Amino acid sequence: MRLMHPELGELLPKDFLPLVVELGQAVRLDRWRIELMAAQRVHWQEAGGKLAKLGLSLDVSMATLDQSVADRRPLDVFLRGLNLDLSWLCVELDERAFIDQAAEQMHLLRRLVALGVRLAVSHSGHGPVDIMRLASLPVSRVTLGRGVADAIRQPDTPPARGLEALVRCLEALQLEGVVTGVSTETQRKVAGCLVSGFVQGDGVCEALEAEALTAWLDAGD
């Protein structure tokens, strides 16, 4: 998510999210983003085309899972109120916060999965991945931060082999792996081959508006 400031120009999440959290508005922002994505999804479905087939992923604050905030409507109740098939939605949460609070929120997490929502864990890309804890969570995807891509400079090197070993562990748990921050051709080839083609970054495609994304998808046929 990016915001346009009249004086500062484009703001990245790191530029404004700390203030949002400080003001206690993280839950409101997350739910507004979900509503915006849902409306966009409906528009794409009505228009037809390739965008209507895309899944959408949204990283949210763990506070969004807190059932005592946001008019006391749990997230699953809020999502049911959208009256949409939710199989296109993937909710992504920070790995450490997810693991620390999973036991407390397990019933809610399972209700989200029952609605068709996919859950993803976001790992920073630095430090070990807690495979044993991930095995106990109702998640279907692990997103690896740009630290993983930054370490890959050549194929068949320790970082590349380490990624391959990690992906084998994820596959054994039936988890998808996504490498983010891919900026070079080498990173794209290594990560793309090892993680079922799920890669993200300017080395794959820069952030695009819907019309430009449609053209990019068409050009890839």
Coordinates of C-alpha atoms in Angstrom, one line a residue:
M1 CA 0.0 0.0 0.0
R2 CA 1.2 3.5 -0.9
L3 CA -0.2 6.9 -0.1
M4 CA 0.1 10.1 -2.1
H5 CA 0.9 13.1 0.1
P6 CA 0.3 16.6 -1.5
E7 CA 3.7 17.8 -0.5
L8 CA 5.9 14.7 0.2
G9 CA 4.7 12.7 -2.8
E10 CA 4.4 8.9 -2.6
L11 CA 4.7 7.5 0.9
L12 CA 5.7 3.8 1.5
P13 CA 4.2 1.9 4.4
K14 CA 7.3 2.4 6.5
D15 CA 6.7 6.1 6.2
F16 CA 3.3 6.2 7.7
L17 CA 2.4 2.9 9.4
P18 CA 4.3 3.7 12.7
L19 CA 2.1 6.8 13.0
V20 CA -1.0 4.8 12.3
V21 CA -0.1 2.3 15.0
E22 CA 0.7 5.1 17.4
L23 CA -2.7 6.7 16.9
G24 CA -4.4 3.4 17.4
Q25 CA -5.9 3.3 13.9
A26 CA -4.2 0.1 12.6
V27 CA -7.5 -2.0 12.7
R28 CA -9.5 0.8 11.1
L29 CA -6.9 1.1 8.3
D30 CA -6.8 -2.7 7.7
R31 CA -10.5 -3.0 7.5
W32 CA -10.7 -0.1 5.1
R33 CA -8.1 -1.7 2.9
I34 CA -10.0 -5.0 2.9
E35 CA -13.2 -3.2 1.9
L36 CA -11.3 -1.4 -0.9
M37 CA -9.8 -4.6 -2.1
A38 CA -13.2 -6.3 -2.1
A39 CA -14.8 -3.5 -4.1
Q40 CA -11.9 -3.7 -6.6
R41 CA -12.3 -7.4 -6.9
V42 CA -16.0 -7.1 -7.6
H43 CA -15.2 -4.5 -10.3
W44 CA -12.7 -6.8 -11.9
Q45 CA -15.1 -9.7 -11.9
E46 CA -17.8 -7.6 -13.5
A47 CA -15.3 -6.5 -16.2
G48 CA -14.0 -10.0 -16.8
G49 CA -10.4 -10.6 -17.9
K50 CA -7.3 -11.8 -16.2
L51 CA -7.4 -9.5 -13.2
A52 CA -10.6 -11.3 -12.1
K53 CA -8.6 -14.5 -11.7
L54 CA -5.9 -13.0 -9.5
G55 CA -5.7 -13.8 -5.8
L56 CA -4.9 -10.8 -3.6
S57 CA -2.7 -10.7 -0.5
L58 CA -3.0 -8.2 2.3
D59 CA -0.6 -7.8 5.3
V60 CA -2.5 -6.8 8.4
S61 CA -1.7 -5.9 12.0
M62 CA -2.1 -8.6 14.6
A63 CA -4.4 -6.0 16.3
T64 CA -6.9 -6.8 13.5
L65 CA -7.4 -10.2 15.0
D66 CA -8.2 -8.7 18.4
Q67 CA -11.9 -9.4 19.0
S68 CA -12.3 -6.6 21.5
V69 CA -11.6 -3.8 19.1
A70 CA -13.3 -2.3 16.0
D71 CA -16.9 -2.3 17.3
R72 CA -16.3 -5.8 18.8
R73 CA -16.9 -7.5 15.5
P74 CA -14.4 -10.4 15.0
L75 CA -12.6 -10.3 11.7
D76 CA -14.6 -13.3 10.4
V77 CA -17.9 -11.5 11.1
F78 CA -16.6 -8.4 9.3
L79 CA -15.6 -10.5 6.3
R80 CA -18.9 -12.3 6.2
G81 CA -20.6 -8.9 6.0
L82 CA -18.9 -8.4 2.6
N83 CA -21.2 -11.1 1.2
L84 CA -18.4 -12.3 -1.2
D85 CA -16.7 -15.6 -2.0
L86 CA -13.4 -15.0 -0.1
S87 CA -11.2 -17.7 -1.7
W88 CA -9.3 -14.9 -3.5
L89 CA -8.1 -13.3 -0.2
C90 CA -4.9 -14.1 1.6
V91 CA -4.3 -12.4 5.0
E92 CA -0.6 -12.1 5.8
L93 CA 0.7 -11.6 9.4
D94 CA 4.1 -11.1 10.9
E95 CA 5.7 -14.4 11.8
R96 CA 6.8 -13.7 15.3
A97 CA 3.5 -11.9 16.3
F98 CA 1.5 -14.7 14.6
I99 CA 3.4 -17.4 16.5
D100 CA 3.2 -15.6 19.8
Q101 CA -0.5 -15.0 19.6
A102 CA -1.6 -18.1 17.7
A103 CA -2.9 -20.0 20.7
E104 CA -5.0 -17.1 21.8
Q105 CA -6.5 -16.6 18.4
M106 CA -6.6 -20.2 17.1
H107 CA -10.5 -20.4 17.0
L108 CA -10.7 -17.2 15.0
L109 CA -7.9 -18.3 12.6
R110 CA -9.8 -21.6 11.9
R111 CA -13.0 -19.6 11.3
L112 CA -11.2 -17.5 8.8
V113 CA -9.9 -20.6 7.0
A114 CA -13.5 -22.0 7.0
L115 CA -14.6 -18.9 5.1
G116 CA -12.1 -19.7 2.4
V117 CA -9.5 -17.1 3.5
R118 CA -5.9 -18.1 3.2
L119 CA -3.5 -17.3 5.9
A120 CA 0.2 -16.4 5.3
V121 CA 3.1 -15.9 7.6
S122 CA 5.5 -13.0 6.8
H123 CA 9.1 -13.8 7.7
S124 CA 11.7 -10.9 7.7
G125 CA 14.2 -12.8 5.6
H126 CA 16.7 -12.6 8.5
G127 CA 17.3 -15.3 11.0
P128 CA 15.8 -18.8 11.2
V129 CA 12.3 -19.8 10.1
D130 CA 10.5 -21.6 13.0
I131 CA 9.5 -24.7 11.0
M132 CA 8.2 -26.6 14.1
R133 CA 5.8 -23.8 15.1
L134 CA 4.7 -23.2 11.5
A135 CA 3.6 -26.9 11.3
S136 CA 1.1 -26.3 14.1
L137 CA -0.5 -23.2 12.5
P138 CA -3.4 -23.1 10.0
V139 CA -1.4 -21.3 7.4
S140 CA -0.9 -22.1 3.7
R141 CA 1.9 -19.7 2.7
V142 CA 5.2 -18.3 4.0
T143 CA 6.4 -15.0 2.6
L144 CA 10.2 -14.6 2.9
G145 CA 11.5 -11.0 3.2
R146 CA 14.0 -9.4 1.0
G147 CA 16.9 -10.6 3.2
V148 CA 16.6 -13.9 1.4
A149 CA 16.8 -12.5 -2.1
D150 CA 19.6 -10.1 -1.1
A151 CA 21.7 -13.0 0.0
I152 CA 21.4 -14.7 -3.4
R153 CA 24.1 -13.4 -5.7
Q154 CA 24.9 -16.5 -7.7
P155 CA 23.2 -19.9 -8.2
D156 CA 24.6 -23.0 -6.4
T157 CA 26.0 -21.0 -3.5
P158 CA 25.2 -21.5 0.2
P159 CA 22.3 -19.0 0.3
A160 CA 20.8 -20.6 -2.8
R161 CA 21.2 -24.1 -1.3
G162 CA 19.8 -22.9 2.0
L163 CA 16.7 -21.6 0.2
E164 CA 16.3 -24.9 -1.5
A165 CA 16.5 -26.8 1.8
L166 CA 14.0 -24.4 3.3
V167 CA 11.6 -24.8 0.5
R168 CA 11.7 -28.6 0.8
C169 CA 10.7 -28.2 4.4
L170 CA 7.8 -25.9 3.5
E171 CA 6.7 -28.3 0.7
A172 CA 6.7 -31.2 3.2
L173 CA 4.3 -29.1 5.3
Q174 CA 2.3 -28.3 2.2
L175 CA 3.1 -24.6 2.5
E176 CA 3.8 -22.3 -0.4
G177 CA 6.9 -20.2 -0.3
V178 CA 7.1 -16.7 -1.7
V179 CA 10.4 -14.8 -2.1
T180 CA 10.0 -11.0 -2.0
G181 CA 12.4 -8.2 -2.9
V182 CA 13.7 -9.9 -6.0
S183 CA 15.6 -7.3 -8.0
T184 CA 18.1 -9.2 -10.3
E185 CA 17.8 -11.9 -13.0
T186 CA 19.9 -14.3 -10.9
Q187 CA 17.6 -13.9 -7.9
R188 CA 14.5 -14.3 -10.1
K189 CA 15.8 -17.6 -11.6
V190 CA 17.0 -19.1 -8.3
A191 CA 13.9 -18.1 -6.4
G192 CA 11.5 -18.8 -9.2
C193 CA 12.8 -22.3 -9.7
L194 CA 12.8 -23.1 -6.0
V195 CA 9.5 -21.6 -4.8
S196 CA 7.0 -22.8 -7.4
G197 CA 7.4 -19.5 -9.4
F198 CA 6.1 -17.3 -6.5
V199 CA 8.4 -14.3 -6.5
Q200 CA 7.8 -10.6 -6.0
G201 CA 9.9 -7.5 -6.6
D202 CA 10.9 -4.9 -9.1
G203 CA 13.1 -7.5 -10.8
V204 CA 9.8 -9.3 -11.8
C205 CA 7.5 -6.4 -12.2
E206 CA 7.3 -2.9 -10.6
A207 CA 4.1 -1.8 -8.9
L208 CA 1.5 -1.1 -11.6
E209 CA -2.0 0.3 -11.8
A210 CA -4.7 -2.1 -12.9
E211 CA -4.7 -1.1 -16.6
A212 CA -0.9 -1.4 -16.8
L213 CA -1.0 -4.7 -14.9
T214 CA -3.5 -6.1 -17.4
A215 CA -1.2 -5.1 -20.3
W216 CA 1.8 -6.7 -18.5
L217 CA -0.2 -10.0 -18.0
D218 CA -1.2 -10.0 -21.7
A219 CA 2.4 -9.4 -22.8
G220 CA 3.4 -12.5 -20.8
D221 CA 1.2 -14.9 -22.8

